[in-house]
PDB file of C-alpha atoms and ligand atoms in Angstrom:
ATOM      1  CA  MET X   8     -17.354  20.301  13.347  1.00  0.00           C
ATOM      2  CA  ALA X   9     -17.861  23.698  14.930  1.00  0.00           C
ATOM      3  CA  ILE X  10     -16.913  24.302  18.534  1.00  0.00           C
ATOM      4  CA  SER X  11     -19.893  24.668  20.866  1.00  0.00           C
ATOM      5  CA  PHE X  12     -22.151  27.629  19.901  1.00  0.00           C
ATOM      6  CA  VAL X  13     -21.766  29.122  23.367  1.00  0.00           C
ATOM      7  CA  GLU X  14     -18.280  30.302  22.401  1.00  0.00           C
ATOM      8  CA  ASN X  15     -19.207  32.069  19.180  1.00  0.00           C
ATOM      9  CA  ALA X  16     -19.131  35.546  20.693  1.00  0.00           C
ATOM     10  CA  VAL X  17     -15.321  35.872  20.574  1.00  0.00           C
ATOM     11  CA  ALA X  18     -13.462  35.619  17.245  1.00  0.00           C
ATOM     12  CA  ARG X  19     -10.959  32.804  16.827  1.00  0.00           C
ATOM     13  CA  ARG X  20      -8.205  32.552  14.237  1.00  0.00           C
ATOM     14  CA  GLY X  21      -8.511  29.787  11.668  1.00  0.00           C
ATOM     15  CA  LEU X  22      -6.043  26.929  11.765  1.00  0.00           C
ATOM     16  CA  MET X  23      -3.751  25.955   8.911  1.00  0.00           C
ATOM     17  CA  LEU X  24      -3.925  22.235   8.292  1.00  0.00           C
ATOM     18  CA  VAL X  25      -0.859  21.278   6.259  1.00  0.00           C
ATOM     19  CA  ILE X  26      -0.791  17.828   4.632  1.00  0.00           C
ATOM     20  CA  SER X  27       2.303  16.525   2.837  1.00  0.00           C
ATOM     21  CA  SER X  28       3.452  13.159   1.521  1.00  0.00           C
ATOM     22  CA  PRO X  29       5.525  11.624  -1.214  1.00  0.00           C
ATOM     23  CA  SER X  30       3.533  11.577  -4.452  1.00  0.00           C
ATOM     24  CA  GLY X  31       1.057   8.676  -4.524  1.00  0.00           C
ATOM     25  CA  ALA X  32       0.768   8.114  -0.765  1.00  0.00           C
ATOM     26  CA  GLY X  33      -2.861   9.282  -0.808  1.00  0.00           C
ATOM     27  CA  LYS X  34      -2.642  12.892   0.330  1.00  0.00           C
ATOM     28  CA  SER X  35      -5.000  14.290  -2.319  1.00  0.00           C
ATOM     29  CA  THR X  36      -7.513  11.483  -1.684  1.00  0.00           C
ATOM     30  CA  ILE X  37      -7.558  12.241   2.037  1.00  0.00           C
ATOM     31  CA  ALA X  38      -7.719  15.975   1.314  1.00  0.00           C
ATOM     32  CA  ARG X  39     -10.723  15.426  -0.975  1.00  0.00           C
ATOM     33  CA  LEU X  40     -12.560  13.424   1.729  1.00  0.00           C
ATOM     34  CA  LEU X  41     -11.916  16.216   4.223  1.00  0.00           C
ATOM     35  CA  LEU X  42     -13.219  18.870   1.854  1.00  0.00           C
ATOM     36  CA  GLU X  43     -16.349  16.873   0.977  1.00  0.00           C
ATOM     37  CA  ASP X  44     -17.140  16.211   4.643  1.00  0.00           C
ATOM     38  CA  ARG X  45     -19.569  18.954   5.645  1.00  0.00           C
ATOM     39  CA  ASP X  46     -18.924  18.268   9.339  1.00  0.00           C
ATOM     40  CA  MET X  47     -15.306  19.298   8.877  1.00  0.00           C
ATOM     41  CA  ASP X  48     -16.038  22.722   7.376  1.00  0.00           C
ATOM     42  CA  LEU X  49     -12.607  23.109   5.764  1.00  0.00           C
ATOM     43  CA  SER X  50     -11.688  24.961   2.586  1.00  0.00           C
ATOM     44  CA  LEU X  51      -8.727  24.282   0.303  1.00  0.00           C
ATOM     45  CA  SER X  52      -5.967  26.748  -0.357  1.00  0.00           C
ATOM     46  CA  VAL X  53      -5.829  26.466  -4.164  1.00  0.00           C
ATOM     47  CA  SER X  54      -2.160  26.635  -5.123  1.00  0.00           C
ATOM     48  CA  VAL X  55      -0.607  28.260  -8.150  1.00  0.00           C
ATOM     49  CA  THR X  56       1.471  25.856 -10.257  1.00  0.00           C
ATOM     50  CA  THR X  57       3.430  25.703 -13.510  1.00  0.00           C
ATOM     51  CA  ARG X  58       2.745  21.949 -13.826  1.00  0.00           C
ATOM     52  CA  GLN X  59       0.602  20.767 -16.744  1.00  0.00           C
ATOM     53  CA  ARG X  60      -3.034  20.206 -15.872  1.00  0.00           C
ATOM     54  CA  ARG X  61      -4.015  16.540 -15.489  1.00  0.00           C
ATOM     55  CA  ALA X  62      -7.108  15.302 -17.352  1.00  0.00           C
ATOM     56  CA  SER X  63      -9.037  15.061 -14.080  1.00  0.00           C
ATOM     57  CA  GLU X  64      -8.157  18.566 -12.864  1.00  0.00           C
ATOM     58  CA  ILE X  65     -10.182  21.769 -13.153  1.00  0.00           C
ATOM     59  CA  GLU X  66      -8.609  25.243 -13.319  1.00  0.00           C
ATOM     60  CA  GLY X  67      -9.354  27.180 -10.134  1.00  0.00           C
ATOM     61  CA  ILE X  68     -10.589  24.103  -8.219  1.00  0.00           C
ATOM     62  CA  HIS X  69      -7.450  21.947  -7.981  1.00  0.00           C
ATOM     63  CA  TYR X  70      -4.857  24.532  -8.977  1.00  0.00           C
ATOM     64  CA  HIS X  71      -4.462  27.872 -10.688  1.00  0.00           C
ATOM     65  CA  PHE X  72      -2.394  26.771 -13.695  1.00  0.00           C
ATOM     66  CA  LYS X  73       0.123  29.413 -14.781  1.00  0.00           C
ATOM     67  CA  SER X  74       3.047  29.866 -17.169  1.00  0.00           C
ATOM     68  CA  VAL X  75       6.528  30.194 -15.652  1.00  0.00           C
ATOM     69  CA  ARG X  76       6.439  33.940 -16.465  1.00  0.00           C
ATOM     70  CA  GLU X  77       3.119  34.424 -14.693  1.00  0.00           C
ATOM     71  CA  PHE X  78       4.357  32.423 -11.711  1.00  0.00           C
ATOM     72  CA  GLU X  79       7.535  34.490 -11.476  1.00  0.00           C
ATOM     73  CA  ARG X  80       5.505  37.693 -11.608  1.00  0.00           C
ATOM     74  CA  LEU X  81       3.369  36.519  -8.657  1.00  0.00           C
ATOM     75  CA  ARG X  82       6.408  35.379  -6.705  1.00  0.00           C
ATOM     76  CA  ASP X  83       8.338  38.602  -7.329  1.00  0.00           C
ATOM     77  CA  SER X  84       5.398  40.799  -6.306  1.00  0.00           C
ATOM     78  CA  ASP X  85       5.243  38.972  -2.948  1.00  0.00           C
ATOM     79  CA  ALA X  86       1.788  37.537  -3.729  1.00  0.00           C
ATOM     80  CA  LEU X  87       2.937  34.088  -2.536  1.00  0.00           C
ATOM     81  CA  ILE X  88       3.215  33.309   1.161  1.00  0.00           C
ATOM     82  CA  GLU X  89       5.431  30.339   0.307  1.00  0.00           C
ATOM     83  CA  TRP X  90       6.672  28.727  -2.885  1.00  0.00           C
ATOM     84  CA  ALA X  91       8.886  25.834  -3.902  1.00  0.00           C
ATOM     85  CA  GLU X  92      10.187  23.891  -6.866  1.00  0.00           C
ATOM     86  CA  VAL X  93       8.813  20.337  -6.686  1.00  0.00           C
ATOM     87  CA  HIS X  94       9.433  17.600  -9.299  1.00  0.00           C
ATOM     88  CA  SER X  95      10.801  20.298 -11.690  1.00  0.00           C
ATOM     89  CA  ASN X  96       7.691  22.526 -11.485  1.00  0.00           C
ATOM     90  CA  TYR X  97       6.935  25.604  -9.411  1.00  0.00           C
ATOM     91  CA  TYR X  98       4.178  25.580  -6.783  1.00  0.00           C
ATOM     92  CA  GLY X  99       3.057  28.369  -4.496  1.00  0.00           C
ATOM     93  CA  THR X 100       0.390  29.437  -2.015  1.00  0.00           C
ATOM     94  CA  LEU X 101      -1.466  32.730  -2.554  1.00  0.00           C
ATOM     95  CA  ARG X 102      -0.882  35.011   0.412  1.00  0.00           C
ATOM     96  CA  GLU X 103      -4.250  36.747   0.235  1.00  0.00           C
ATOM     97  CA  THR X 104      -6.327  33.543   0.345  1.00  0.00           C
ATOM     98  CA  ALA X 105      -4.433  32.196   3.328  1.00  0.00           C
ATOM     99  CA  GLU X 106      -4.353  35.402   5.352  1.00  0.00           C
ATOM    100  CA  ASN X 107      -8.028  36.275   4.740  1.00  0.00           C
ATOM    101  CA  ALA X 108      -9.171  32.812   5.829  1.00  0.00           C
ATOM    102  CA  LEU X 109      -7.170  32.902   9.043  1.00  0.00           C
ATOM    103  CA  ALA X 110      -8.337  36.388   9.945  1.00  0.00           C
ATOM    104  CA  ASP X 111     -11.980  35.355   9.289  1.00  0.00           C
ATOM    105  CA  GLY X 112     -11.565  32.319  11.562  1.00  0.00           C
ATOM    106  CA  ARG X 113     -11.953  29.814   8.700  1.00  0.00           C
ATOM    107  CA  ASP X 114      -9.825  26.651   8.823  1.00  0.00           C
ATOM    108  CA  MET X 115      -7.827  25.973   5.671  1.00  0.00           C
ATOM    109  CA  LEU X 116      -6.262  22.894   4.167  1.00  0.00           C
ATOM    110  CA  PHE X 117      -2.855  23.221   2.497  1.00  0.00           C
ATOM    111  CA  ASP X 118      -1.774  20.335   0.235  1.00  0.00           C
ATOM    112  CA  ILE X 119       1.848  21.398  -0.023  1.00  0.00           C
ATOM    113  CA  ASP X 120       5.276  19.787  -0.037  1.00  0.00           C
ATOM    114  CA  TRP X 121       7.789  19.716   2.847  1.00  0.00           C
ATOM    115  CA  GLN X 122       9.510  22.932   1.703  1.00  0.00           C
ATOM    116  CA  GLY X 123       6.207  24.803   1.820  1.00  0.00           C
ATOM    117  CA  ALA X 124       5.331  23.221   5.171  1.00  0.00           C
ATOM    118  CA  GLU X 125       8.662  24.413   6.566  1.00  0.00           C
ATOM    119  CA  GLN X 126       8.057  27.998   5.348  1.00  0.00           C
ATOM    120  CA  LEU X 127       4.521  28.204   6.788  1.00  0.00           C
ATOM    121  CA  GLN X 128       5.675  26.650  10.060  1.00  0.00           C
ATOM    122  CA  ALA X 129       8.400  29.310  10.361  1.00  0.00           C
ATOM    123  CA  LYS X 130       6.023  32.195   9.517  1.00  0.00           C
ATOM    124  CA  MET X 131       2.950  31.124  11.509  1.00  0.00           C
ATOM    125  CA  PRO X 132       4.048  28.590  14.128  1.00  0.00           C
ATOM    126  CA  ALA X 133       0.925  28.971  16.281  1.00  0.00           C
ATOM    127  CA  ASP X 134      -1.486  28.444  13.374  1.00  0.00           C
ATOM    128  CA  VAL X 135       0.049  25.440  11.597  1.00  0.00           C
ATOM    129  CA  VAL X 136      -0.930  21.828  12.305  1.00  0.00           C
ATOM    130  CA  SER X 137       1.057  19.485  10.068  1.00  0.00           C
ATOM    131  CA  ILE X 138       0.370  15.908   8.996  1.00  0.00           C
ATOM    132  CA  PHE X 139       2.678  13.683   6.950  1.00  0.00           C
ATOM    133  CA  ILE X 140       1.144  10.761   5.063  1.00  0.00           C
ATOM    134  CA  LEU X 141       3.373   7.704   4.540  1.00  0.00           C
ATOM    135  CA  PRO X 142       2.693   4.749   2.222  1.00  0.00           C
ATOM    136  CA  PRO X 143       2.674   1.286   3.864  1.00  0.00           C
ATOM    137  CA  THR X 144       5.471   0.088   1.515  1.00  0.00           C
ATOM    138  CA  MET X 145       7.481   1.505  -1.407  1.00  0.00           C
ATOM    139  CA  LYS X 146       6.016  -1.205  -3.624  1.00  0.00           C
ATOM    140  CA  GLU X 147       2.494  -0.048  -2.784  1.00  0.00           C
ATOM    141  CA  LEU X 148       3.526   3.559  -3.488  1.00  0.00           C
ATOM    142  CA  GLN X 149       4.685   2.564  -6.954  1.00  0.00           C
ATOM    143  CA  MET X 150       1.475   0.594  -7.559  1.00  0.00           C
ATOM    144  CA  ARG X 151      -0.670   3.568  -6.533  1.00  0.00           C
ATOM    145  CA  LEU X 152       1.183   5.934  -8.839  1.00  0.00           C
ATOM    146  CA  ASN X 153       0.701   3.507 -11.722  1.00  0.00           C
ATOM    147  CA  ARG X 154      -2.939   2.836 -10.843  1.00  0.00           C
ATOM    148  CA  ARG X 155      -3.742   6.536 -10.684  1.00  0.00           C
ATOM    149  CA  ALA X 156      -2.651   6.645 -14.337  1.00  0.00           C
ATOM    150  CA  GLU X 157      -2.527  10.436 -14.448  1.00  0.00           C
ATOM    151  CA  ASP X 158       1.190  10.870 -15.105  1.00  0.00           C
ATOM    152  CA  THR X 159       3.561   9.619 -17.816  1.00  0.00           C
ATOM    153  CA  ALA X 160       6.020   6.797 -17.024  1.00  0.00           C
ATOM    154  CA  GLU X 161       8.827   9.373 -16.927  1.00  0.00           C
ATOM    155  CA  VAL X 162       6.975  11.598 -14.432  1.00  0.00           C
ATOM    156  CA  ILE X 163       6.159   8.577 -12.242  1.00  0.00           C
ATOM    157  CA  GLU X 164       9.840   7.627 -12.211  1.00  0.00           C
ATOM    158  CA  THR X 165      10.885  11.147 -11.141  1.00  0.00           C
ATOM    159  CA  ARG X 166       8.269  11.115  -8.366  1.00  0.00           C
ATOM    160  CA  LEU X 167       9.368   7.687  -7.105  1.00  0.00           C
ATOM    161  CA  ASN X 168      12.992   8.800  -7.068  1.00  0.00           C
ATOM    162  CA  ASN X 169      12.050  11.941  -5.134  1.00  0.00           C
ATOM    163  CA  ALA X 170       9.897   9.925  -2.691  1.00  0.00           C
ATOM    164  CA  ARG X 171      12.902   8.526  -0.801  1.00  0.00           C
ATOM    165  CA  PHE X 172      14.175  12.025  -0.120  1.00  0.00           C
ATOM    166  CA  GLU X 173      10.732  13.412   0.788  1.00  0.00           C
ATOM    167  CA  ILE X 174       9.999  10.551   3.211  1.00  0.00           C
ATOM    168  CA  GLN X 175      13.055  11.576   5.224  1.00  0.00           C
ATOM    169  CA  LYS X 176      11.265  14.829   6.137  1.00  0.00           C
ATOM    170  CA  TRP X 177       8.705  12.910   8.230  1.00  0.00           C
ATOM    171  CA  SER X 178      10.161  13.942  11.586  1.00  0.00           C
ATOM    172  CA  LYS X 179       9.407  17.652  11.020  1.00  0.00           C
ATOM    173  CA  TYR X 180       5.634  17.029  11.144  1.00  0.00           C
ATOM    174  CA  ASP X 181       3.282  17.073  14.156  1.00  0.00           C
ATOM    175  CA  TYR X 182       1.390  13.916  13.139  1.00  0.00           C
ATOM    176  CA  ILE X 183       2.235  10.878  10.997  1.00  0.00           C
ATOM    177  CA  VAL X 184      -0.438   8.755   9.308  1.00  0.00           C
ATOM    178  CA  ILE X 185       0.525   5.505   7.545  1.00  0.00           C
ATOM    179  CA  ASN X 186      -2.059   5.225   4.782  1.00  0.00           C
ATOM    180  CA  GLU X 187      -2.671   1.505   4.501  1.00  0.00           C
ATOM    181  CA  ASP X 188      -6.452   1.413   4.859  1.00  0.00           C
ATOM    182  CA  LEU X 189      -8.044   4.599   3.516  1.00  0.00           C
ATOM    183  CA  ASN X 190     -11.011   4.594   5.927  1.00  0.00           C
ATOM    184  CA  GLN X 191      -8.747   4.224   8.936  1.00  0.00           C
ATOM    185  CA  SER X 192      -6.393   6.922   7.669  1.00  0.00           C
ATOM    186  CA  TYR X 193      -9.279   9.285   7.092  1.00  0.00           C
ATOM    187  CA  ALA X 194     -10.657   8.634  10.583  1.00  0.00           C
ATOM    188  CA  ALA X 195      -7.201   9.385  12.015  1.00  0.00           C
ATOM    189  CA  VAL X 196      -6.894  12.671  10.116  1.00  0.00           C
ATOM    190  CA  LYS X 197     -10.398  13.709  11.123  1.00  0.00           C
ATOM    191  CA  SER X 198      -9.660  13.063  14.783  1.00  0.00           C
ATOM    192  CA  ILE X 199      -6.476  15.145  14.553  1.00  0.00           C
ATOM    193  CA  VAL X 200      -8.473  18.118  13.225  1.00  0.00           C
ATOM    194  CA  MET X 201     -11.171  17.724  15.862  1.00  0.00           C
ATOM    195  CA  ALA X 202      -8.644  17.522  18.711  1.00  0.00           C
ATOM    196  CA  GLU X 203      -6.698  20.545  17.425  1.00  0.00           C
ATOM    197  CA  ARG X 204      -9.926  22.571  17.312  1.00  0.00           C
ATOM    198  CA  LEU X 205     -10.549  21.747  20.966  1.00  0.00           C
ATOM    199  CA  ARG X 206      -7.166  23.051  22.124  1.00  0.00           C
ATOM    200  CA  ARG X 207      -7.517  25.625  24.855  1.00  0.00           C
ATOM    201  CA  ASP X 208      -5.221  28.144  23.142  1.00  0.00           C
ATOM    202  CA  ARG X 209      -7.411  28.158  20.003  1.00  0.00           C
ATOM    203  CA  ARG X 210     -10.576  29.020  21.968  1.00  0.00           C
ATOM    204  CA  PRO X 211     -10.584  32.639  23.118  1.00  0.00           C
ATOM    205  CA  GLY X 212     -14.344  32.360  23.775  1.00  0.00           C
ATOM    206  CA  LEU X 213     -13.710  30.011  26.707  1.00  0.00           C
ATOM    207  CA  PHE X 214     -12.975  32.911  29.077  1.00  0.00           C
ATOM    208  CA  GLU X 215     -16.452  34.362  28.597  1.00  0.00           C
ATOM    209  CA  PHE X 216     -18.041  30.931  28.724  1.00  0.00           C
ATOM    210  CA  VAL X 217     -16.391  29.987  32.018  1.00  0.00           C
ATOM    211  CA  ASN X 218     -17.188  33.390  33.538  1.00  0.00           C
ATOM    212  CA  GLY X 219     -20.823  32.847  32.590  1.00  0.00           C
ATOM    213  CA  LEU X 220     -20.770  29.396  34.181  1.00  0.00           C
ATOM    214  CA  LEU X 221     -19.386  30.827  37.419  1.00  0.00           C
ATOM    215  CA  GLU X 222     -21.961  33.608  37.510  1.00  0.00           C
ATOM    216  CA  GLU X 223     -24.861  31.171  37.182  1.00  0.00           C
ATOM    217  CA  GLN X 224     -26.763  30.708  40.411  1.00  0.00           C
ATOM    218  CA  PRO X 225     -27.832  27.146  41.145  1.00  0.00           C
ATOM    219  CA  SER X 226     -31.639  27.037  41.270  1.00  0.00           C
TER     220      SER X 226
HETATM  221  P1  GDP W   4       0.788  14.817  -5.893  1.00  0.00           P
HETATM  222  O1  GDP W   4       2.100  14.607  -5.232  1.00  0.00           O
HETATM  223  O2  GDP W   4       0.309  13.657  -6.672  1.00  0.00           O
HETATM  224  O3  GDP W   4      -0.238  15.453  -5.010  1.00  0.00           O
HETATM  225  O4  GDP W   4       1.149  15.853  -7.060  1.00  0.00           O
HETATM  226  P2  GDP W   4       0.996  17.429  -7.260  1.00  0.00           P
HETATM  227  O5  GDP W   4       1.594  17.704  -8.600  1.00  0.00           O
HETATM  228  O6  GDP W   4      -0.400  17.864  -7.011  1.00  0.00           O
HETATM  229  O7  GDP W   4       1.920  18.092  -6.185  1.00  0.00           O
HETATM  230  C1  GDP W   4       3.369  18.045  -6.307  1.00  0.00           C
HETATM  231  C2  GDP W   4       4.040  18.521  -5.039  1.00  0.00           C
HETATM  232  O8  GDP W   4       3.904  19.891  -4.921  1.00  0.00           O
HETATM  233  C3  GDP W   4       3.469  17.929  -3.779  1.00  0.00           C
HETATM  234  O9  GDP W   4       4.506  17.595  -2.896  1.00  0.00           O
HETATM  235  C4  GDP W   4       2.623  19.024  -3.226  1.00  0.00           C
HETATM  236  O10 GDP W   4       2.441  18.889  -1.841  1.00  0.00           O
HETATM  237  C5  GDP W   4       3.420  20.212  -3.649  1.00  0.00           C
HETATM  238  N1  GDP W   4       2.663  21.412  -3.729  1.00  0.00           N
HETATM  239  C6  GDP W   4       1.433  21.621  -4.248  1.00  0.00           C
HETATM  240  N2  GDP W   4       1.061  22.871  -4.085  1.00  0.00           N
HETATM  241  C7  GDP W   4       2.060  23.489  -3.445  1.00  0.00           C
HETATM  242  C8  GDP W   4       2.248  24.825  -2.982  1.00  0.00           C
HETATM  243  O11 GDP W   4       1.413  25.723  -3.111  1.00  0.00           O
HETATM  244  N3  GDP W   4       3.396  25.096  -2.366  1.00  0.00           N
HETATM  245  C9  GDP W   4       4.334  24.174  -2.190  1.00  0.00           C
HETATM  246  N4  GDP W   4       5.433  24.527  -1.557  1.00  0.00           N
HETATM  247  N5  GDP W   4       4.206  22.926  -2.611  1.00  0.00           N
HETATM  248  C10 GDP W   4       3.083  22.570  -3.234  1.00  0.00           C
HETATM  249  P1  ADP W   5      -1.052  11.902  -3.635  1.00  0.00           P
HETATM  250  O1  ADP W   5      -2.002  13.048  -3.641  1.00  0.00           O
HETATM  251  O2  ADP W   5      -0.391  11.685  -2.316  1.00  0.00           O
HETATM  252  O3  ADP W   5      -0.077  11.944  -4.765  1.00  0.00           O
HETATM  253  P2  ADP W   5      -3.407  10.291  -4.354  1.00  0.00           P
HETATM  254  O4  ADP W   5      -4.379  10.722  -3.309  1.00  0.00           O
HETATM  255  O5  ADP W   5      -3.590  10.796  -5.760  1.00  0.00           O
HETATM  256  O6  ADP W   5      -1.899  10.558  -3.858  1.00  0.00           O
HETATM  257  O7  ADP W   5      -3.406   8.692  -4.327  1.00  0.00           O
HETATM  258  C1  ADP W   5      -2.671   7.927  -5.283  1.00  0.00           C
HETATM  259  C2  ADP W   5      -3.519   6.733  -5.741  1.00  0.00           C
HETATM  260  O8  ADP W   5      -3.656   5.801  -4.639  1.00  0.00           O
HETATM  261  C3  ADP W   5      -4.937   7.113  -6.156  1.00  0.00           C
HETATM  262  O9  ADP W   5      -5.289   6.322  -7.288  1.00  0.00           O
HETATM  263  C4  ADP W   5      -5.777   6.749  -4.935  1.00  0.00           C
HETATM  264  O10 ADP W   5      -7.096   6.404  -5.314  1.00  0.00           O
HETATM  265  C5  ADP W   5      -5.023   5.562  -4.339  1.00  0.00           C
HETATM  266  N1  ADP W   5      -5.105   5.432  -2.861  1.00  0.00           N
HETATM  267  C6  ADP W   5      -5.090   6.399  -1.933  1.00  0.00           C
HETATM  268  N2  ADP W   5      -5.150   5.889  -0.677  1.00  0.00           N
HETATM  269  C7  ADP W   5      -5.215   4.526  -0.818  1.00  0.00           C
HETATM  270  C8  ADP W   5      -5.296   3.411   0.092  1.00  0.00           C
HETATM  271  N3  ADP W   5      -5.323   3.574   1.435  1.00  0.00           N
HETATM  272  N4  ADP W   5      -5.327   2.168  -0.435  1.00  0.00           N
HETATM  273  C9  ADP W   5      -5.287   1.991  -1.773  1.00  0.00           C
HETATM  274  N5  ADP W   5      -5.222   2.978  -2.693  1.00  0.00           N
HETATM  275  C10 ADP W   5      -5.175   4.234  -2.236  1.00  0.00           C
HETATM  276  P1  5GP W   6       1.003  17.369  -7.936  1.00  0.00           P
HETATM  277  O1  5GP W   6       1.781  17.851  -9.094  1.00  0.00           O
HETATM  278  O2  5GP W   6       0.993  15.879  -7.851  1.00  0.00           O
HETATM  279  O3  5GP W   6      -0.368  17.994  -7.875  1.00  0.00           O
HETATM  280  O4  5GP W   6       1.743  17.920  -6.637  1.00  0.00           O
HETATM  281  C1  5GP W   6       3.068  17.582  -6.397  1.00  0.00           C
HETATM  282  C2  5GP W   6       3.451  18.090  -5.075  1.00  0.00           C
HETATM  283  O5  5GP W   6       3.375  19.505  -4.996  1.00  0.00           O
HETATM  284  C3  5GP W   6       2.597  17.565  -3.962  1.00  0.00           C
HETATM  285  O6  5GP W   6       3.478  17.086  -2.948  1.00  0.00           O
HETATM  286  C4  5GP W   6       1.837  18.769  -3.521  1.00  0.00           C
HETATM  287  O7  5GP W   6       1.519  18.687  -2.153  1.00  0.00           O
HETATM  288  C5  5GP W   6       2.811  19.894  -3.801  1.00  0.00           C
HETATM  289  N1  5GP W   6       2.168  21.171  -3.849  1.00  0.00           N
HETATM  290  C6  5GP W   6       1.014  21.478  -4.425  1.00  0.00           C
HETATM  291  N2  5GP W   6       0.729  22.773  -4.248  1.00  0.00           N
HETATM  292  C7  5GP W   6       1.751  23.305  -3.540  1.00  0.00           C
HETATM  293  C8  5GP W   6       2.007  24.616  -3.041  1.00  0.00           C
HETATM  294  O8  5GP W   6       1.263  25.573  -3.208  1.00  0.00           O
HETATM  295  N3  5GP W   6       3.141  24.772  -2.355  1.00  0.00           N
HETATM  296  C9  5GP W   6       3.998  23.758  -2.137  1.00  0.00           C
HETATM  297  N4  5GP W   6       5.075  24.014  -1.431  1.00  0.00           N
HETATM  298  N5  5GP W   6       3.784  22.530  -2.583  1.00  0.00           N
HETATM  299  C10 5GP W   6       2.666  22.292  -3.283  1.00  0.00           C
END
C-alpha cells in the first residue's frame, strides 16, 4: 500500500524485502501471495540459477535458468550483486534489476538463501528488511516437501539434510514467522511490510508535509 499521496513530491528509495527459509517451509507460497496482492505493490527480483527448471516454473518469471558456464560469466563480470551455492546449484541476484528498482523507489522482494541475505545486508544495511520463515515442525517440513512433489526423492533428502543447518541462521534476521497457518503467516508478513514502509527514516517527504502542516492557518 502506498504511503499517503501528500508525500509523493520527494523521492524515496525502495526497500529490499528479503525472505529466506529452509526448503519447504512456505517461502515461495508467501512470496507469491505478496506479489499477487495489488495493495502490496512489490516486484520480484528474478534470480539466475543453474538448477533444473521444475515443471511448474516459467523461464524469466520464476528464475532465469542458465548453464554453469553462463552463470560463471555473469558472476565474473560483476553482474551479480550477490551469489551463493545452495543445494549443489548456483543462485544469484542480478545487480542491475536490484539497483534500478531501489533508485526508482520500487520495493523489491528477494527470495534468497541465508548466504545471499548476509551479502545484501552487508552491502545495503539501510535498505534490507529480512524475514525468516520457519516450519512448525520438522515432520511437517518433510510432509510439505513430499506434497509439493516437484523434486526427486534424492533432492528432497538433500534439502531436508540442509534444513537443520539453514534453520540455525534464524537469529540473523529482523523478523521470524512460524508458518503453521498460511493465512496467519501471510497477514504477519504483510504487516511487517506495511510497518517498514511507515518508518520515519524511509519517508523523506515527511519534512515537506510537516512544514506544510505548520504553515496552514486555522480558519
Ligand atoms: P525452495 O527452497 O523450494 O524455494 O527452492 P529453490 O530451488 O527455489 O531455492 C533454493 C535456495 O536458493 C533457497 O534457499 C533460495 O532462497 C536460494 N536462492 C534462490 N535464489 C537465490 C539468489 O539469487 N541468491 C541466493 N544467494 N540464493 C538464492
Ligand atoms: P519453499 O519455497 O519454502 O521451499 P513452498 O512455498 O514451495 O516452500 O511450500 C512447500 C509446500 O508446502 C507447498 O506445497 C505449499 O503449498 C505448502 N505450504 C506452504 N505453506 C503451508 C502451510 N502454512 N500449511 C500447509 N502447507 C503449506
Ligand atoms: P529452489 O531451488 O527451491 O527454487 O531454491 C532453493 C533456495 O535457493 C531457496 O532457499 C531460495 O531462496 C534460494 N535462492 C533462490 N534464488 C536465489 C538467489 O538469487 N540468491 C540466493 N542467495 N539464493 C537464492
